[in-house]
Amino acid sequence: MWTETDNALTRTFRFQDFKMAFSFMSDVAEESEYQEHHPWWSNEYNVVSFRLRTHDAGNRVTDKDHQLAAAIDKLAADYGGTVEL
């Protein structure tokens, strides 16, 4: 599950290696462009962390964030990502 903290949805995924994480991020970038909603994210080696919130809505969580989170979850599963706690 995504965690809602400080008006943002957050989640971190771990992948097999950097190449897998980078491929995942590339697909997330394409999906973000398609949805016209872009995440804040960070990456270190095989770990990718996200923070989602809608700037146009006063930096709060909206349906756009939940829709992108669902797409990110699907992509992470496709790439064999596991959730970091």
CSV table of N, CA and C in Angstrom, one decimal:
chain,number,residue,atom,x,y,z
A,1,MET,N,0.8,-1.2,0.0
A,1,MET,CA,0.0,0.0,0.0
A,1,MET,C,0.9,1.3,0.0
A,2,TRP,N,0.4,2.2,-0.7
A,2,TRP,CA,1.0,3.5,-0.6
A,2,TRP,C,0.7,4.2,0.7
A,3,THR,N,1.6,4.9,1.3
A,3,THR,CA,1.4,5.6,2.5
A,3,THR,C,1.2,7.1,2.3
A,4,GLU,N,0.1,7.6,2.9
A,4,GLU,CA,-0.1,9.0,2.8
A,4,GLU,C,0.5,9.8,4.0
A,5,THR,N,1.5,10.6,3.7
A,5,THR,CA,2.2,11.3,4.7
A,5,THR,C,2.5,12.7,4.2
A,6,ASP,N,2.3,13.7,5.1
A,6,ASP,CA,2.5,15.1,4.7
A,6,ASP,C,2.0,15.5,3.3
A,7,ASN,N,0.7,15.2,3.1
A,7,ASN,CA,0.0,15.5,1.9
A,7,ASN,C,0.6,14.9,0.7
A,8,ALA,N,1.1,13.7,0.8
A,8,ALA,CA,1.7,13.0,-0.4
A,8,ALA,C,1.6,11.5,-0.2
A,9,LEU,N,1.5,10.8,-1.3
A,9,LEU,CA,1.5,9.4,-1.3
A,9,LEU,C,3.0,9.0,-1.5
A,10,THR,N,3.5,8.0,-0.7
A,10,THR,CA,4.9,7.6,-0.8
A,10,THR,C,5.0,6.1,-0.9
A,11,ARG,N,6.0,5.7,-1.6
A,11,ARG,CA,6.3,4.2,-1.7
A,11,ARG,C,7.7,4.0,-2.2
A,12,THR,N,8.3,2.9,-1.8
A,12,THR,CA,9.7,2.6,-2.3
A,12,THR,C,9.7,1.2,-2.8
A,13,PHE,N,10.4,1.0,-3.9
A,13,PHE,CA,10.5,-0.3,-4.5
A,13,PHE,C,11.9,-0.7,-4.6
A,14,ARG,N,12.2,-2.0,-4.5
A,14,ARG,CA,13.6,-2.6,-4.7
A,14,ARG,C,13.5,-3.5,-5.9
A,15,PHE,N,14.5,-3.5,-6.8
A,15,PHE,CA,14.6,-4.3,-8.0
A,15,PHE,C,15.8,-5.2,-8.0
A,16,GLN,N,15.9,-6.1,-8.9
A,16,GLN,CA,17.0,-7.0,-8.9
A,16,GLN,C,18.4,-6.3,-9.0
A,17,ASP,N,18.4,-5.3,-9.9
A,17,ASP,CA,19.7,-4.5,-10.1
A,17,ASP,C,19.4,-3.2,-10.6
A,18,PHE,N,20.4,-2.4,-10.9
A,18,PHE,CA,20.2,-1.0,-11.4
A,18,PHE,C,19.6,-1.0,-12.7
A,19,LYS,N,20.0,-1.9,-13.6
A,19,LYS,CA,19.4,-2.0,-15.0
A,19,LYS,C,17.9,-2.2,-14.9
A,20,MET,N,17.4,-3.0,-14.0
A,20,MET,CA,16.0,-3.3,-13.9
A,20,MET,C,15.3,-2.1,-13.4
A,21,ALA,N,15.9,-1.4,-12.4
A,21,ALA,CA,15.3,-0.2,-11.8
A,21,ALA,C,15.2,0.9,-12.8
A,22,PHE,N,16.3,1.0,-13.6
A,22,PHE,CA,16.3,2.1,-14.6
A,22,PHE,C,15.2,1.8,-15.7
A,23,SER,N,15.1,0.6,-16.1
A,23,SER,CA,14.1,0.3,-17.1
A,23,SER,C,12.7,0.6,-16.6
A,24,PHE,N,12.5,0.2,-15.3
A,24,PHE,CA,11.2,0.5,-14.6
A,24,PHE,C,11.0,2.0,-14.6
A,25,MET,N,12.0,2.8,-14.3
A,25,MET,CA,11.8,4.3,-14.3
A,25,MET,C,11.5,4.8,-15.6
A,26,SER,N,12.1,4.3,-16.7
A,26,SER,CA,11.8,4.7,-18.0
A,26,SER,C,10.4,4.5,-18.4
A,27,ASP,N,9.8,3.3,-18.0
A,27,ASP,CA,8.4,3.1,-18.3
A,27,ASP,C,7.5,4.0,-17.4
A,28,VAL,N,7.9,4.3,-16.2
A,28,VAL,CA,7.1,5.2,-15.3
A,28,VAL,C,7.1,6.6,-16.0
A,29,ALA,N,8.3,7.0,-16.5
A,29,ALA,CA,8.4,8.3,-17.2
A,29,ALA,C,7.4,8.4,-18.4
A,30,GLU,N,7.3,7.3,-19.2
A,30,GLU,CA,6.4,7.3,-20.3
A,30,GLU,C,4.9,7.3,-19.8
A,31,GLU,N,4.6,6.6,-18.8
A,31,GLU,CA,3.2,6.6,-18.2
A,31,GLU,C,2.9,8.0,-17.6
A,32,SER,N,3.9,8.6,-17.0
A,32,SER,CA,3.7,9.9,-16.4
A,32,SER,C,3.4,11.0,-17.5
A,33,GLU,N,4.1,10.9,-18.6
A,33,GLU,CA,3.8,11.7,-19.7
A,33,GLU,C,2.4,11.5,-20.3
A,34,TYR,N,2.0,10.2,-20.4
A,34,TYR,CA,0.7,9.9,-20.9
A,34,TYR,C,-0.4,10.5,-20.0
A,35,GLN,N,-0.2,10.4,-18.7
A,35,GLN,CA,-1.2,10.9,-17.7
A,35,GLN,C,-1.0,12.4,-17.5
A,36,GLU,N,0.0,13.0,-18.0
A,36,GLU,CA,0.3,14.4,-17.7
A,36,GLU,C,0.4,14.7,-16.2
A,37,HIS,N,1.0,13.8,-15.5
A,37,HIS,CA,1.2,13.9,-14.1
A,37,HIS,C,2.5,13.3,-13.7
A,38,HIS,N,3.4,14.1,-13.1
A,38,HIS,CA,4.8,13.7,-13.0
A,38,HIS,C,5.2,13.5,-11.5
A,39,PRO,N,5.8,12.4,-11.1
A,39,PRO,CA,6.2,12.2,-9.7
A,39,PRO,C,7.5,12.9,-9.3
A,40,TRP,N,7.7,13.0,-8.1
A,40,TRP,CA,9.0,13.2,-7.5
A,40,TRP,C,9.5,11.8,-7.2
A,41,TRP,N,10.8,11.6,-7.6
A,41,TRP,CA,11.3,10.3,-7.3
A,41,TRP,C,12.8,10.4,-7.0
A,42,SER,N,13.3,9.3,-6.4
A,42,SER,CA,14.8,9.2,-6.2
A,42,SER,C,15.2,7.8,-6.5
A,43,ASN,N,16.4,7.7,-6.9
A,43,ASN,CA,16.9,6.3,-7.2
A,43,ASN,C,18.4,6.2,-6.7
A,44,GLU,N,18.6,5.1,-6.0
A,44,GLU,CA,20.0,4.7,-5.7
A,44,GLU,C,20.1,3.2,-6.0
A,45,TYR,N,21.0,2.9,-6.9
A,45,TYR,CA,21.3,1.6,-7.4
A,45,TYR,C,20.0,0.9,-7.8
A,46,ASN,N,19.4,0.0,-7.0
A,46,ASN,CA,18.2,-0.8,-7.3
A,46,ASN,C,17.0,-0.4,-6.6
A,47,VAL,N,17.0,0.8,-5.9
A,47,VAL,CA,15.9,1.2,-5.1
A,47,VAL,C,15.4,2.5,-5.7
A,48,VAL,N,14.0,2.5,-5.9
A,48,VAL,CA,13.4,3.7,-6.4
A,48,VAL,C,12.3,4.1,-5.4
A,49,SER,N,12.3,5.4,-5.0
A,49,SER,CA,11.3,5.9,-4.1
A,49,SER,C,10.5,7.0,-4.8
A,50,PHE,N,9.2,7.1,-4.4
A,50,PHE,CA,8.3,8.0,-5.0
A,50,PHE,C,7.6,8.9,-4.0
A,51,ARG,N,7.2,10.1,-4.4
A,51,ARG,CA,6.3,11.0,-3.6
A,51,ARG,C,5.4,11.6,-4.6
A,52,LEU,N,4.1,11.3,-4.4
A,52,LEU,CA,3.1,11.8,-5.4
A,52,LEU,C,2.2,12.8,-4.7
A,53,ARG,N,2.0,14.0,-5.3
A,53,ARG,CA,1.0,14.9,-4.9
A,53,ARG,C,0.8,15.9,-6.1
A,54,THR,N,-0.4,16.5,-6.0
A,54,THR,CA,-0.8,17.4,-7.2
A,54,THR,C,-0.5,18.8,-6.9
A,55,HIS,N,0.5,19.4,-7.6
A,55,HIS,CA,0.9,20.8,-7.4
A,55,HIS,C,-0.2,21.7,-7.7
A,56,ASP,N,-1.0,21.4,-8.8
A,56,ASP,CA,-2.0,22.3,-9.2
A,56,ASP,C,-3.2,22.4,-8.3
A,57,ALA,N,-3.2,21.4,-7.3
A,57,ALA,CA,-4.3,21.4,-6.3
A,57,ALA,C,-3.8,21.8,-5.0
A,58,GLY,N,-2.8,22.5,-4.9
A,58,GLY,CA,-2.3,23.0,-3.6
A,58,GLY,C,-1.4,22.0,-2.9
A,59,ASN,N,-0.7,21.2,-3.7
A,59,ASN,CA,0.2,20.2,-3.1
A,59,ASN,C,-0.5,19.2,-2.1
A,60,ARG,N,-1.6,18.6,-2.6
A,60,ARG,CA,-2.3,17.6,-1.8
A,60,ARG,C,-2.5,16.4,-2.7
A,61,VAL,N,-3.0,15.4,-2.1
A,61,VAL,CA,-3.3,14.1,-2.8
A,61,VAL,C,-4.6,14.2,-3.5
A,62,THR,N,-4.6,13.9,-4.8
A,62,THR,CA,-5.9,13.9,-5.6
A,62,THR,C,-6.0,12.5,-6.3
A,63,ASP,N,-7.1,12.4,-7.1
A,63,ASP,CA,-7.3,11.2,-7.9
A,63,ASP,C,-6.2,11.0,-8.9
A,64,LYS,N,-5.6,12.1,-9.4
A,64,LYS,CA,-4.5,11.9,-10.3
A,64,LYS,C,-3.3,11.2,-9.6
A,65,ASP,N,-3.1,11.4,-8.4
A,65,ASP,CA,-2.0,10.7,-7.7
A,65,ASP,C,-2.4,9.2,-7.5
A,66,HIS,N,-3.6,8.9,-7.2
A,66,HIS,CA,-4.0,7.5,-7.0
A,66,HIS,C,-4.0,6.8,-8.3
A,67,GLN,N,-4.3,7.5,-9.4
A,67,GLN,CA,-4.3,6.8,-10.7
A,67,GLN,C,-2.8,6.5,-11.1
A,68,LEU,N,-1.9,7.5,-10.9
A,68,LEU,CA,-0.5,7.2,-11.2
A,68,LEU,C,0.1,6.2,-10.3
A,69,ALA,N,-0.3,6.2,-9.0
A,69,ALA,CA,0.2,5.2,-8.1
A,69,ALA,C,-0.2,3.8,-8.6
A,70,ALA,N,-1.4,3.6,-9.0
A,70,ALA,CA,-1.9,2.3,-9.5
A,70,ALA,C,-1.1,1.9,-10.7
A,71,ALA,N,-0.8,2.8,-11.6
A,71,ALA,CA,0.0,2.5,-12.8
A,71,ALA,C,1.4,2.1,-12.4
A,72,ILE,N,2.0,2.8,-11.4
A,72,ILE,CA,3.4,2.5,-10.9
A,72,ILE,C,3.4,1.1,-10.3
A,73,ASP,N,2.4,0.8,-9.5
A,73,ASP,CA,2.3,-0.5,-8.9
A,73,ASP,C,2.3,-1.6,-10.0
A,74,LYS,N,1.5,-1.5,-11.0
A,74,LYS,CA,1.5,-2.5,-12.1
A,74,LYS,C,2.8,-2.6,-12.8
A,75,LEU,N,3.5,-1.5,-13.1
A,75,LEU,CA,4.8,-1.5,-13.7
A,75,LEU,C,5.8,-2.2,-12.8
A,76,ALA,N,5.8,-1.9,-11.5
A,76,ALA,CA,6.7,-2.5,-10.5
A,76,ALA,C,6.5,-4.0,-10.5
A,77,ALA,N,5.3,-4.4,-10.5
A,77,ALA,CA,5.0,-5.9,-10.5
A,77,ALA,C,5.6,-6.5,-11.8
A,78,ASP,N,5.4,-5.8,-12.9
A,78,ASP,CA,5.9,-6.3,-14.2
A,78,ASP,C,7.4,-6.5,-14.2
A,79,TYR,N,8.1,-5.6,-13.4
A,79,TYR,CA,9.6,-5.7,-13.3
A,79,TYR,C,10.1,-6.5,-12.1
A,80,GLY,N,9.2,-7.1,-11.4
A,80,GLY,CA,9.6,-7.9,-10.3
A,80,GLY,C,10.0,-7.1,-9.1
A,81,GLY,N,9.5,-5.8,-9.0
A,81,GLY,CA,9.9,-5.0,-7.8
A,81,GLY,C,9.2,-5.4,-6.6
A,82,THR,N,9.9,-5.3,-5.5
A,82,THR,CA,9.3,-5.6,-4.2
A,82,THR,C,9.2,-4.3,-3.4
A,83,VAL,N,8.3,-4.2,-2.5
A,83,VAL,CA,8.0,-3.0,-1.7
A,83,VAL,C,9.0,-3.0,-0.5
A,84,GLU,N,9.6,-1.8,-0.4
A,84,GLU,CA,10.5,-1.6,0.8
A,84,GLU,C,9.6,-1.0,1.9
A,85,LEU,N,9.8,-1.4,3.1
A,85,LEU,CA,9.1,-0.9,4.2
A,85,LEU,C,9.9,0.1,5.0
